[in-house]
Coordinates of C-alpha atoms in Angstrom, one line a residue:
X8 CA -39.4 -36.9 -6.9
X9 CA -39.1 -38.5 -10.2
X10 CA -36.0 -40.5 -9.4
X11 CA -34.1 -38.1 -7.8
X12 CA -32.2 -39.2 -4.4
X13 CA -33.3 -37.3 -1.1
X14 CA -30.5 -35.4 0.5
X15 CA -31.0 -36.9 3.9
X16 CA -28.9 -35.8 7.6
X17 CA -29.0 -38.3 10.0
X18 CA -27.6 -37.2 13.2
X19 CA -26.9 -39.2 16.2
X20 CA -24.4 -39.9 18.6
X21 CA -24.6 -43.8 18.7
X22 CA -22.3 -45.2 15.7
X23 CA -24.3 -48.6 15.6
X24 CA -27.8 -46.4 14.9
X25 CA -26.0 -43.9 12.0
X26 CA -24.7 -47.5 10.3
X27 CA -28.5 -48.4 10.7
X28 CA -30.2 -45.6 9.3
X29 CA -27.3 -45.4 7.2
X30 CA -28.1 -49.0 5.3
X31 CA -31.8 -48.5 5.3
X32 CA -31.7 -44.7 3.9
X33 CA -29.7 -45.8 1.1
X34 CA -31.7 -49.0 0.3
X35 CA -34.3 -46.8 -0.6
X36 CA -32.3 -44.2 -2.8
X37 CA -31.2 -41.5 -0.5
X38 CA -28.0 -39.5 -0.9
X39 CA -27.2 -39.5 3.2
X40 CA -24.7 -37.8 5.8
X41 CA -24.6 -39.1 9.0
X42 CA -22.7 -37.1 11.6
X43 CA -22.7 -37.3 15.6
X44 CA -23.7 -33.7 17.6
X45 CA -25.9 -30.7 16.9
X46 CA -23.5 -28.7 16.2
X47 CA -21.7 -30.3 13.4
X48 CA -25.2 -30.8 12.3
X49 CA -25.9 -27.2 12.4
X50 CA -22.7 -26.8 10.3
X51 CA -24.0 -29.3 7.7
X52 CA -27.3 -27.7 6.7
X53 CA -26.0 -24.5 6.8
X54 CA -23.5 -25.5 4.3
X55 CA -25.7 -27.2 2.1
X56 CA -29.4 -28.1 2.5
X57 CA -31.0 -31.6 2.6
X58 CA -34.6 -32.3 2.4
X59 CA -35.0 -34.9 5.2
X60 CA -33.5 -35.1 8.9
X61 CA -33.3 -37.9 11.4
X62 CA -32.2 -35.9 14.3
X63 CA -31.9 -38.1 17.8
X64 CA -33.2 -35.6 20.6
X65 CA -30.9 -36.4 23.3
X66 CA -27.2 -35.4 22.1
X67 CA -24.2 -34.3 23.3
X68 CA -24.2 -30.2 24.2
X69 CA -27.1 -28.9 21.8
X70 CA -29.7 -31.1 21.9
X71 CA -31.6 -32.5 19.1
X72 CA -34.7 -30.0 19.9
X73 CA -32.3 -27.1 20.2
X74 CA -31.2 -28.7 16.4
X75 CA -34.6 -28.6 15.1
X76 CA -35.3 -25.5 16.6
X77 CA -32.2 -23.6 15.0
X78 CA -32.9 -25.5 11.1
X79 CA -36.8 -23.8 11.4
X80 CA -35.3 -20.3 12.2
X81 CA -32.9 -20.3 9.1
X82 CA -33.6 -19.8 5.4
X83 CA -34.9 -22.8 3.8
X84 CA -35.4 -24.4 6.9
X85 CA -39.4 -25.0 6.6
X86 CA -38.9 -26.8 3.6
X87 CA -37.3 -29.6 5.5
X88 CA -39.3 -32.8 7.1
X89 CA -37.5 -33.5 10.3
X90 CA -38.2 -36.7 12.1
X91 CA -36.7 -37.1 15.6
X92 CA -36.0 -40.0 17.1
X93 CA -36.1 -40.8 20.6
X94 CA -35.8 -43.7 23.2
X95 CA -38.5 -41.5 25.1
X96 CA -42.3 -42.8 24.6
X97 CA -44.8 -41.1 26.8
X98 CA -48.0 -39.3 25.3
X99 CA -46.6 -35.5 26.1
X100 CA -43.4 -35.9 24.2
X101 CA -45.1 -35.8 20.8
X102 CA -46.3 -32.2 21.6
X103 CA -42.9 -31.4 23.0
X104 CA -41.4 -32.6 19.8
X105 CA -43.8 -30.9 17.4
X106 CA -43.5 -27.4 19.4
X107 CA -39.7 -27.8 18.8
X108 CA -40.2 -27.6 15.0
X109 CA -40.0 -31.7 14.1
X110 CA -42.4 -33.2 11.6
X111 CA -42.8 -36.5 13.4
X112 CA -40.9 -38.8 15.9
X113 CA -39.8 -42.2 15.7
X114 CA -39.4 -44.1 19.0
X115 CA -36.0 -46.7 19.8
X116 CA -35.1 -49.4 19.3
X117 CA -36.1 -48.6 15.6
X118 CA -38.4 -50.8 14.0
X119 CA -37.3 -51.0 10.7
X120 CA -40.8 -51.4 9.3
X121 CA -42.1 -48.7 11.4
X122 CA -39.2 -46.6 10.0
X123 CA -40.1 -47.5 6.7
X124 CA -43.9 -46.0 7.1
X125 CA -42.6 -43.2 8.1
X126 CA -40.1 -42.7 5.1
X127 CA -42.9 -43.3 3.0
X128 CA -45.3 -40.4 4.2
X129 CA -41.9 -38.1 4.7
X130 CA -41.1 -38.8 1.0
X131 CA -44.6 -38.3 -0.2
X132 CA -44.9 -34.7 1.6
X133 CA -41.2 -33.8 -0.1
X134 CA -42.8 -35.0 -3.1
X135 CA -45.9 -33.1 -3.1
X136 CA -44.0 -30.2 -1.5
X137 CA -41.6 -30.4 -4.6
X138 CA -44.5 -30.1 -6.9
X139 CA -46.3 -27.1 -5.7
X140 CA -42.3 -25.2 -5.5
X141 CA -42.1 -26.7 -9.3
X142 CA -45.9 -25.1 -10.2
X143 CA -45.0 -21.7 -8.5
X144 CA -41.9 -21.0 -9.9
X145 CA -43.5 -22.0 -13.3
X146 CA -47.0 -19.4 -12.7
X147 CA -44.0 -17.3 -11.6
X148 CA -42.4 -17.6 -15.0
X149 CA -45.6 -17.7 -17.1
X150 CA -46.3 -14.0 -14.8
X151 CA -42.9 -12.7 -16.0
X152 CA -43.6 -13.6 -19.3
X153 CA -47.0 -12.6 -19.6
X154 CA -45.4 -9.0 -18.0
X155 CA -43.0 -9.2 -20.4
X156 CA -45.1 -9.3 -23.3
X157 CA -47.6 -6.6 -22.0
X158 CA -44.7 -4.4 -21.8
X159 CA -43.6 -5.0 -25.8
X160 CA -47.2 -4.4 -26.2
X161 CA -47.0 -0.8 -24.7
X162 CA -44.1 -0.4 -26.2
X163 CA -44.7 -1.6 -29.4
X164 CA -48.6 0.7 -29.4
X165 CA -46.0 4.0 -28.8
X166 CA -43.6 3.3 -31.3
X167 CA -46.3 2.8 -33.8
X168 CA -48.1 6.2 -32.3
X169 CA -44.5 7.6 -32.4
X170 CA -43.9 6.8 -36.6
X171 CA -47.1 7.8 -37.5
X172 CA -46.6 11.0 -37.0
X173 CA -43.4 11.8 -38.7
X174 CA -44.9 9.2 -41.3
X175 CA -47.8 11.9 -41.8
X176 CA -46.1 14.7 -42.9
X177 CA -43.3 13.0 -44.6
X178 CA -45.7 11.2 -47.1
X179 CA -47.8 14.7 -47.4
X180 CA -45.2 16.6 -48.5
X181 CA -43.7 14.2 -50.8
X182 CA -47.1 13.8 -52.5
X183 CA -47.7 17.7 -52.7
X184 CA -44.3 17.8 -54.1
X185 CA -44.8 15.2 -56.7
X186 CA -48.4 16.7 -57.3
X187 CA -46.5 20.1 -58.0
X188 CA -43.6 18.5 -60.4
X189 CA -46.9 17.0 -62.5
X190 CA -47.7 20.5 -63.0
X191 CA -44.4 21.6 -64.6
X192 CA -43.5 21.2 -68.1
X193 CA -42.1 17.9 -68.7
X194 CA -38.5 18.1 -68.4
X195 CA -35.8 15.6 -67.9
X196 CA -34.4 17.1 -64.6
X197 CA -38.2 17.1 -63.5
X198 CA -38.7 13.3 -64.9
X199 CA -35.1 12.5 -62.3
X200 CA -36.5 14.5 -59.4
X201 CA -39.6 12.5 -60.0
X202 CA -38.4 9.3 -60.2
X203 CA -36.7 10.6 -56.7
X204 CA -39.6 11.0 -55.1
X205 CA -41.5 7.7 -56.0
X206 CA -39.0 5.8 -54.5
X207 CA -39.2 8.0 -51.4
X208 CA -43.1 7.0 -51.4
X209 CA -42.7 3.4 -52.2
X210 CA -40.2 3.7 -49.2
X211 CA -42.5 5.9 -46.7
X212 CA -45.4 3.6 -47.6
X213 CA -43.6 0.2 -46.6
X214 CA -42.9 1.8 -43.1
X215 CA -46.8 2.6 -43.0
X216 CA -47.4 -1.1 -43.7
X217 CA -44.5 -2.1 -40.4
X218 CA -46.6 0.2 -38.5
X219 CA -49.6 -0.9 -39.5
X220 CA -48.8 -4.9 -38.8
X221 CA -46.6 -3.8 -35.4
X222 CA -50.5 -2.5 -33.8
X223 CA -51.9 -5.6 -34.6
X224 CA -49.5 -6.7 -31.5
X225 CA -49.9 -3.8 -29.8
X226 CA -52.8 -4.3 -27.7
X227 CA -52.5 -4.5 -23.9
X228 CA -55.7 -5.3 -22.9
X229 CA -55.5 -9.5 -23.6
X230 CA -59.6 -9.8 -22.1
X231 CA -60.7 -7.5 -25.3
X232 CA -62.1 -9.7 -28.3
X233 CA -64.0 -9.2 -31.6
X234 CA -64.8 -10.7 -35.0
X235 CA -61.4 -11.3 -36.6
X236 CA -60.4 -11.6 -40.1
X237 CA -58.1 -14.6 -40.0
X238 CA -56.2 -14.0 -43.1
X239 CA -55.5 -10.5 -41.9
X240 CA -54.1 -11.6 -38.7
X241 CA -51.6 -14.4 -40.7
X242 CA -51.1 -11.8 -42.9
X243 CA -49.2 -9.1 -40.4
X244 CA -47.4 -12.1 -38.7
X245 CA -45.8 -12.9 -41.7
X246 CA -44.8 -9.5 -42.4
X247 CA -43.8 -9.2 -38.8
X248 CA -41.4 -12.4 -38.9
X249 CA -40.5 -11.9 -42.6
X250 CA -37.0 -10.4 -41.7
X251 CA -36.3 -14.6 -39.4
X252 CA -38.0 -16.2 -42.1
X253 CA -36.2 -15.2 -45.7
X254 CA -32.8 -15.8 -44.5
X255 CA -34.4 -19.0 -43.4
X256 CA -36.4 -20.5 -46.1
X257 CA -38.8 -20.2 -49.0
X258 CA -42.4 -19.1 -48.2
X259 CA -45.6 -20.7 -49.8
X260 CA -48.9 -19.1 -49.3
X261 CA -51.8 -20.9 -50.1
X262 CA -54.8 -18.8 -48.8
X263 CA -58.4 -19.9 -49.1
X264 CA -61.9 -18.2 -47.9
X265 CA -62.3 -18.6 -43.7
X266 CA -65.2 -17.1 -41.7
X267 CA -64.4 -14.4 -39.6
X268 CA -63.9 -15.4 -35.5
X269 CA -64.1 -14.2 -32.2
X270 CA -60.9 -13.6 -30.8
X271 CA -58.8 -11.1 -29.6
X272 CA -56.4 -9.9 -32.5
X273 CA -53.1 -9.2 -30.8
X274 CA -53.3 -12.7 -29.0
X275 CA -54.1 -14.3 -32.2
X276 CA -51.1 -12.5 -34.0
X277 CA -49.4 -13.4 -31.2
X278 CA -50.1 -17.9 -32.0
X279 CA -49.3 -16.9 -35.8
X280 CA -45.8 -15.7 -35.1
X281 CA -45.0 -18.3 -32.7
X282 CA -45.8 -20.9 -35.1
X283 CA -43.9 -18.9 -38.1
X284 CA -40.9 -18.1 -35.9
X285 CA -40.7 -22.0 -34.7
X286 CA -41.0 -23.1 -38.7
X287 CA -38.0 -20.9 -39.3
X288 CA -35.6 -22.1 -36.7
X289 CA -36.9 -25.7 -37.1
X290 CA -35.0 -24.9 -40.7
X291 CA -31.4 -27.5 -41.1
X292 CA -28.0 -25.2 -42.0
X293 CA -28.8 -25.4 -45.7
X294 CA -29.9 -23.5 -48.9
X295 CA -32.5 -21.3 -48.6
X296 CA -34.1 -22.3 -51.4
X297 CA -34.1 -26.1 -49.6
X298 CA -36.4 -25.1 -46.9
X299 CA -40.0 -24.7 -47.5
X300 CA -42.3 -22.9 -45.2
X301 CA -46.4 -23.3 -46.0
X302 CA -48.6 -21.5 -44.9
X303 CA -52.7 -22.6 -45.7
X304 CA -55.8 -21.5 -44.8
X305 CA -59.7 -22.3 -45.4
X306 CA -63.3 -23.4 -43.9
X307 CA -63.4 -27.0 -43.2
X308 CA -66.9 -29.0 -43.3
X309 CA -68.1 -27.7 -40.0
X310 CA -67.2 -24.4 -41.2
X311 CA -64.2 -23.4 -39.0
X312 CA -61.5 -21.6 -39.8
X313 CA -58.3 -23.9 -40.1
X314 CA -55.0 -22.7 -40.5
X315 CA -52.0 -24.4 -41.6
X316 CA -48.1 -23.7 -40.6
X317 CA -46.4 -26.8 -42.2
X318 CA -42.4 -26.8 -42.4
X319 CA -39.7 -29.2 -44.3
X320 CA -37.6 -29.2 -41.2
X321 CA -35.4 -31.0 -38.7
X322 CA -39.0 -32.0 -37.3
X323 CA -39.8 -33.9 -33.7
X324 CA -38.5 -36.8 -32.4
X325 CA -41.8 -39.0 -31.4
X326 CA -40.8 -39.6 -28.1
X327 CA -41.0 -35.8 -27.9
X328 CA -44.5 -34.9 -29.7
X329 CA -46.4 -35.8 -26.6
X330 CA -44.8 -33.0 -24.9
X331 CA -44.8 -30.0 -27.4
X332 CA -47.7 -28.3 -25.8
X333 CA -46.1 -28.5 -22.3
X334 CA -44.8 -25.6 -20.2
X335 CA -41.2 -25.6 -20.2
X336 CA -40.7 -28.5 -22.9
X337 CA -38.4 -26.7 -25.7
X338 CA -36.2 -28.7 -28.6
X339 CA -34.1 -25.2 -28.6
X340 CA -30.9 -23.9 -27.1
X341 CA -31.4 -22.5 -23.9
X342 CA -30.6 -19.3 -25.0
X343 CA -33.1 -19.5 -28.2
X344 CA -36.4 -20.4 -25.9
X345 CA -38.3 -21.0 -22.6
X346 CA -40.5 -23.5 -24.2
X347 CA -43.3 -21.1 -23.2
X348 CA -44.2 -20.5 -26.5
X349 CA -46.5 -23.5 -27.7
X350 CA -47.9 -23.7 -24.1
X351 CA -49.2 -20.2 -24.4
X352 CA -50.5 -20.5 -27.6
X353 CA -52.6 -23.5 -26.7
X354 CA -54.0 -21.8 -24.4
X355 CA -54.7 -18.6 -26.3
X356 CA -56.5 -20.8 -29.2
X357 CA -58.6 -22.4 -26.6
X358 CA -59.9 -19.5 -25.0
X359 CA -61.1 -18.6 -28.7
X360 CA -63.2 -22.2 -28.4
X361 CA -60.4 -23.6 -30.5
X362 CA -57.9 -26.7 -31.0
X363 CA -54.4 -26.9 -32.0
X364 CA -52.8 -30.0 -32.8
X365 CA -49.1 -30.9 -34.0
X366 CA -47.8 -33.7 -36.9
X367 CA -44.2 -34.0 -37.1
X368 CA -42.0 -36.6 -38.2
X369 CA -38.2 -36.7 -37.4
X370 CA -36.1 -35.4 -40.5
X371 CA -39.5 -34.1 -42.5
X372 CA -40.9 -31.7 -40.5
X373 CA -43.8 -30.3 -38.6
X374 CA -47.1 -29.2 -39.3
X375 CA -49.1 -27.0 -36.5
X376 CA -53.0 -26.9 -37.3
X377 CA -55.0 -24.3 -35.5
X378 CA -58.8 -24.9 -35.8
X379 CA -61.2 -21.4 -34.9
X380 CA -65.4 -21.9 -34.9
X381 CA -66.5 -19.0 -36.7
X382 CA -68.3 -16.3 -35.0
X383 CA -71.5 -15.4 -33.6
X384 CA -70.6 -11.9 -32.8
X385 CA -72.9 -9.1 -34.5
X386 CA -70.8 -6.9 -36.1
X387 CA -70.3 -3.2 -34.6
X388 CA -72.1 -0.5 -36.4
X389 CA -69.4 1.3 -39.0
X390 CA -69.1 5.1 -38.4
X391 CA -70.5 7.7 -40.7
X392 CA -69.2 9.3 -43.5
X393 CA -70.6 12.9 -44.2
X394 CA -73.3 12.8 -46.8
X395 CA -71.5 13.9 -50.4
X396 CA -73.2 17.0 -52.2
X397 CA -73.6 18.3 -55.8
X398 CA -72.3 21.9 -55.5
X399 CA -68.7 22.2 -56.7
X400 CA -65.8 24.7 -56.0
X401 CA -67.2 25.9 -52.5
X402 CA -64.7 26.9 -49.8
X403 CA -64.5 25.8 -46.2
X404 CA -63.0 27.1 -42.8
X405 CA -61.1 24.3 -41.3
X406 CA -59.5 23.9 -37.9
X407 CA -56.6 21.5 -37.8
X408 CA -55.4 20.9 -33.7
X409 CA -52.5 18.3 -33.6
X410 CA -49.7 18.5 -31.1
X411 CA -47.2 17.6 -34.3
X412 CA -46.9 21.0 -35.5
X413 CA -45.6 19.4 -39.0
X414 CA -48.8 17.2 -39.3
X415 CA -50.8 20.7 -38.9
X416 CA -48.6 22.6 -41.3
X417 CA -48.7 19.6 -43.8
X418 CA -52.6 19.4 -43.7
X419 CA -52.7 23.0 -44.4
X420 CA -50.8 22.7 -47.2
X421 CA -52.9 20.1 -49.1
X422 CA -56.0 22.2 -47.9
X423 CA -54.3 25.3 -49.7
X424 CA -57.7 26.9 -51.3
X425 CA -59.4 26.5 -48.2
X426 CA -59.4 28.9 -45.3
X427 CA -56.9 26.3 -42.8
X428 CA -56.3 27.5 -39.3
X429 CA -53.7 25.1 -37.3
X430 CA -53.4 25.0 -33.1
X431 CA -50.7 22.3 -32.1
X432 CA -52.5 22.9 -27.8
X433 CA -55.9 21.8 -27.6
X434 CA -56.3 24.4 -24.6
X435 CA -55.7 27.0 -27.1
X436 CA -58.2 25.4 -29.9
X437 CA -61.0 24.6 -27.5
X438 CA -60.9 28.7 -27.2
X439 CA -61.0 29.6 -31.0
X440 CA -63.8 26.5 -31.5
X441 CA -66.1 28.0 -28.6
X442 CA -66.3 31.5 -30.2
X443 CA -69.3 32.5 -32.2
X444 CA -67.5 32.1 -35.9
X445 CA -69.0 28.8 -38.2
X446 CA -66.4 25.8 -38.9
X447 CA -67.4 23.7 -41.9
X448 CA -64.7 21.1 -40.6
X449 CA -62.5 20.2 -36.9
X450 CA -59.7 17.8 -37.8
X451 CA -58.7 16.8 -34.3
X452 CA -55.9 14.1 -33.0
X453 CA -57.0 11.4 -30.7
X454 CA -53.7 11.2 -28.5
X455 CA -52.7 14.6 -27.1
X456 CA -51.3 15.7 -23.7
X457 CA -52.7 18.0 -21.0
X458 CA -56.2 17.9 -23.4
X459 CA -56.5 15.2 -25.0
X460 CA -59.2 15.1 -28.4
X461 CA -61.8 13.3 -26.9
X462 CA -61.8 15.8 -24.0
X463 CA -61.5 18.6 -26.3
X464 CA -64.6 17.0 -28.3
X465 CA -66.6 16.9 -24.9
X466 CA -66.1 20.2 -24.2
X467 CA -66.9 22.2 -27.3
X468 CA -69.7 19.3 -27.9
X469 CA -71.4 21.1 -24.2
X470 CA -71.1 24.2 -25.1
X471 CA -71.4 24.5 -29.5
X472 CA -73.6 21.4 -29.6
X473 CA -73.8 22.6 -33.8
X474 CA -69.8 21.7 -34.0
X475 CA -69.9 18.0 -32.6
X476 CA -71.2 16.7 -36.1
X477 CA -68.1 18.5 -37.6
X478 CA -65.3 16.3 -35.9
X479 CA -62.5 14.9 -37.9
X480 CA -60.7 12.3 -35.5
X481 CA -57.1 11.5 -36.9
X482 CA -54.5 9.2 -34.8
X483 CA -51.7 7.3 -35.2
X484 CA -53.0 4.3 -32.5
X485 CA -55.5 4.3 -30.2
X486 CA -53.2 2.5 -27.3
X487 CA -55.6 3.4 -24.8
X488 CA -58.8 1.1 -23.7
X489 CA -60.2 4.9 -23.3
X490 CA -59.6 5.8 -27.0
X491 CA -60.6 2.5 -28.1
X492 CA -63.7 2.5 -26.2
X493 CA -64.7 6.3 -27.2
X494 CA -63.9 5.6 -31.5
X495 CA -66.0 2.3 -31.2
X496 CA -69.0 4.4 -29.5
X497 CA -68.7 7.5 -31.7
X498 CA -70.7 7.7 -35.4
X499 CA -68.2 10.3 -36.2
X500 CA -65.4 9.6 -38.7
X501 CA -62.2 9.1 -38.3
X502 CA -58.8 8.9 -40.3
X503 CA -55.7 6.6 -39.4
X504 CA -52.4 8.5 -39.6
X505 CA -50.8 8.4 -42.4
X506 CA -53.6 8.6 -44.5
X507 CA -53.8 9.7 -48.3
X508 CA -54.1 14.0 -49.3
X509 CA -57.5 12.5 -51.4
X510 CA -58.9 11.4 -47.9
X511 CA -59.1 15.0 -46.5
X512 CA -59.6 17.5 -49.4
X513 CA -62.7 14.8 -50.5
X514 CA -63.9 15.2 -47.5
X515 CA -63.3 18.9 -47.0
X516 CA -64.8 19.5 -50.4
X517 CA -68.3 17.4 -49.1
X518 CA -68.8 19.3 -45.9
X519 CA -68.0 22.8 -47.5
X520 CA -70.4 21.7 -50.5
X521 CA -72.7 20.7 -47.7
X522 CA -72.7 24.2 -46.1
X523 CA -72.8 25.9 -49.3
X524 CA -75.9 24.3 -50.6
X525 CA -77.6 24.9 -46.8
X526 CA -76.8 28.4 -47.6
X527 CA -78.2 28.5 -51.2
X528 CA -81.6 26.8 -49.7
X529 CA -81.9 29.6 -47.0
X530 CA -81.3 32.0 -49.9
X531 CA -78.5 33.7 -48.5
X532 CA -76.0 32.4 -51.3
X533 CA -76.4 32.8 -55.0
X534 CA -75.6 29.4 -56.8
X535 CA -72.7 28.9 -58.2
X536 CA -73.3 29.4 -62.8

C-alpha cells in the first residue's frame, strides 16, 4: 500500500478485546475505530469506508453476520476484507461465516500470532486489490485520452476538409484577378491593387500550409502505417506548435539526411509535438532570446533515423529522470498535464521498432532522442499523370461536379477558353456523364454527400467504361479509411485542394491535345497550320 495506513473497524462488545486489537492494529500501521454493536458499526462505514473489518459475530441486537451481510449489500462494500472473530470453533461455522459475506474468521482467545498471519494475507489482498483499482482507473484514463485524441483527429480531418474549400476559390480568384491586372497597362493604381492582392496570396497560402500540417494529425485510424519522411513529420510539428514555442524561446534547426521509416504519420506527429510542446514549457520566466530550443536530425551508423529535441531549460531533477516515461509521472501543474504525454509517446516509438531515451540535468535542460530503423516497406506505386501531347491550342469539354458551388464556378473561370460545364449534385452529373456526348476531362471531388465521387466514379466507370480514364479526383482530405483506401488503389490522378490554376489548365490542355491529335490520326480533324 506503499506506506499508507489501513482504515481498519474493529467491532466488538468486549472492551478488554477492542483495547487488544486496538494495540496490535496500530503496531502495525493501521488508522483504527473500534466501536461496540452492529449498528453503530453500520453507521460507521456508511459514513466513511475502511478497507479492513474485525467484526465479532455474536453482538448485541444485529449480529456480526447480519453486519457483514448489510457492508456486502452497500456500495463499496466488496472492496472490504472482513475477518470475523468468534469464540465458536466447529468445522460448519467457517461455511456459515463465508455465506454471510466474511473473508475469513479468527477463533478466541486471539492468538496474537495467529492474528498476525491473518493481517498479513488481509493486507496483501488490500494490496493487490489496490493495485488492479490503480491499473483500471489508469487503462480508464489512457481510454479517455486515447478517445480524446481520436476525436481532435476527426475534428481536426473536417476542419482541414472544411478550409480547403473556401481556400480553393479564394486563392483562384485572386490569381485570375492578378493574372488579369498583368494584362492592363501598367499604371500606379494597378501597381497598388496589385501589391493588394499579393499580400492576399501570401496570406491565403500560409492558411494552405496550417491546413496542410493540421492533416498530418488528422488521421483516426492509429493501426494504419507507411514509409514516412522524418523531416516532413518534424517539420509540421513545428509549424503546428510554433504559436507555444516563439513566445517561449529561440528555435534552432539543424536538419541532416534520415531514411525514410515505417510508421504511422499522425502518431509520429503526434511524439514530435509532445516533445516540442514539453521543450517550451520546460522554458524559465525569462527572455526569449535566453531560451534555446534544438531541434536535430540525421542517420546514425546503423543507419537509423535519430532525432533530437534538446532544450536550455529548468531541466529534471535526477531523482525524477527514472520516472519520465511513466504513466501519470508529470513535473507540470495539474492543470498544465496528465503526465500521459511521454508514456504514450514511448509507446508510440516502440511500436515503430524504435527507442526513446531522456538526458536532463537540473538547471540545463533536457534532451529527448528518438531513434527509428529505417524501412523495409516497398514503396506504393505513384498514380498516373496523362501522357503530354505536341498539338497546341485544341479545346476540351470539361465537367467540373463539386458540391462547393464556388470551387465549380472558380474552376470554370480559369478554364475560360474551354467548353466548362459545372454540377454542384453528383445525382445530377452522373446523368449528363452517362449520355452519349465525348468528355475530354471529369474533375470530380472525393468528399460529397448523398453520392459521393468514388460512387459517382463506379457508376459511370459500369456503364461509359471509355470515361473512367478521364477522372480528375480533387479533395480537400481524404478523412475516410474508404477514400484513403480507394486514392491509394486508383492509377488515376488526383489534385489536393487548393491547388495552383497551372495544375488544371496544363492538364486540360494535355488531355484536349490528346483527343485532338486521336482525331487528326483517324482523319477526321485537319491539323492545326
Amino acid at each position: 500500500m506503499s506506506g499508507v495506513a489501513l482504515r481498519t473497524l474493529v467491532v466488538d462488545d468486549s472492551s478488554s478485546v477492542r483495547k487488544l486489537l486496538n494495540e496490535l492494529l496500530r503496531e502495525r500501521g493501521h488508522e483504527v475505530t473500534t466501536l461496540g454493536t452492529a449498528e453503530e458499526g453500520l453507521e460507521e462505514f456508511l459514513r466513511q469506508p475502511f478497507q479492513l473489518m474485525l467484526v465479532d459475530w455474536t453482538l448485541p441486537g444485529m449480529s456480526g453476520l447480519e453486519l457483514c451481510q448489510s457492508v456486502r449489500s452497500r456500495p463499496g462494500g466488496d472492496q472490504v476484507v472482513i475477518l470475523v472473530i468468534t469464540g465458536r470453533n466447529r468445522a460448519e461455522d467457517l461455511h456459515t461465516v463465508l455465506d454471510a459475506g466474511a473473508s475469513d474468521y479468527l477463533s478466541k482467545p486471539i492468538d496474537p500470532e495467529l492474528l498476525g498471519t491473518r493481517l498479513l494475507i488481509a493486507e496483501r489482498a488490500i494490496a493487490e486489490a489496490h493495485r488492479h483499482e490503480h491499473e483500471r482507473r489508469e487503462m480508464e484514463s489512457r481510454l479517455a485520452f486515447a478517445d480524446r485524441m481520436a476525436s481532435i483527429g476527426t475534428l481536426t480531418a473536417g476542419v482541414a476538409h472544411e478550409l480547403n474549400n473556401p481556400l480553393m476559390y479564394v486563392l483562384s480568384n485572386l490569381r485570375l484577378t492578378r493574372e488579369e491586372l498583368d494584362a492592363q497597362a501598367d499604371a500606379e493604381p494597378l501597381e497598388l491593387a496589385k501589391q493588394q492582392l499579393d499580400e492576399a496570396i501570401h496570406g491565403a497560402i500560409r492558411m494552405q500550409n496550417i491546413v496542410r500540417d493540421l492533416k498530418t494529425f488528422s488521421r483516426v485510424d492509429d493501426e494504419e502505417r507507411g514509409n514516412v519522411e522524418v523531416r516532413h513529420v518534424v517539420e509540421s510539428s513545428i509549424n503546428i506548435s510554433w504559436n507555444e514555442i516563439r513566445h517561449r524561446a529561440a528555435l534552432e534547426r539543424d536538419f541532416g539526411e534520415t531514411p525514410t521509416v515505417d510508421a504511422n504519420e499522425s502518431r509520429l506527429g503526434q511524439v514530435f509535438l509532445n516533445l516540442l510542446i514539453n521543450a517550451a514549457q520546460a522554458m524559465p520566466d525569462r527572455s526569449v532570446s535566453d531560451n534555446r530550443i534544438t531541434v536535430r536530425t540525421h542517420t546514425d551508423e546503423d543507419g537509423w533515423a535519430v532525432i533530437e529535441v534538446a532544450d536550455n531549460g529548468t531541466g529534471i531533477e535526477p531523482d525524477r529522470m527514472s520516472h519520465v516515461f511513466e504513466p501519470f509521472f508529470t513535473t507540470k501543474a495539474v492543470s498544465e498535464g496528465t503526465g500521459l504525454g511521454l508514456s504514450i509517446c514511448r509507446d508510440i516509438v516502440r511500436d515503430a521498432g524504435g527507442t526513446i531515451e531522456a538526458r536532463s540535468e537540473a538547471g540545463r535542460g533536457s534532451t529527448f532522442v528518438v531513434r527509428l530503423p529505417p524501412s523495409t516497406r516497398a514503396d506504393l506505386p505513384q498514380r498516373t499523370q496523362a501522357p503530354p501531347t505536341a498539338t497546341i491550342g485544341a479545346s476540351a469539354t470539361v465537367i467540373v461536379i463539386d458540391d462547393e458551388p464556388l470551387v465549380g464556378r472558380s474552376i470554370r473561370r480559369a478554364l475560360r477558353g474551354h467548353r466548362v460545364e459545372v454540377f454542384s449534385s453528383g445525382k445530377e452529373a452522373i446523368s449528363r456523364l452517362c449520355s452519349d456526348e465525348p468528355f475530354d476531362v471529369v474533375f470530380c471531388d472525393l468528399m460529397m454527400p448523398e453520392v459521393s465521387g468514388m460512387d459517382l466514379f463506379r457508376q459511370v466507370s459500369d456503364r461509359r467504361p471509355d470515361l473512367a480514364s478521364r477522372f480528375v479526383f480533387m479533395t480537400g482530405g481524404a478523412f475516410t479509411k474508404k477514400a484513403r483506401s480507394f486514392l491509394e488503389n486508383t492509377q488515376l490522378s488526383c489534385l489536393e485542394k487548393p491547388f495552383e490554376l497551372r495544375q488544371i489548365r496544363e492538364l486540360v490542355r494535355e488531355r484536349a491535345e490528346g483527343a485532338s491529335e486521336n482525331l487528326v490520326a483517324m482523319g477526321g480533324l485537319e491539323p492545326p497550320t
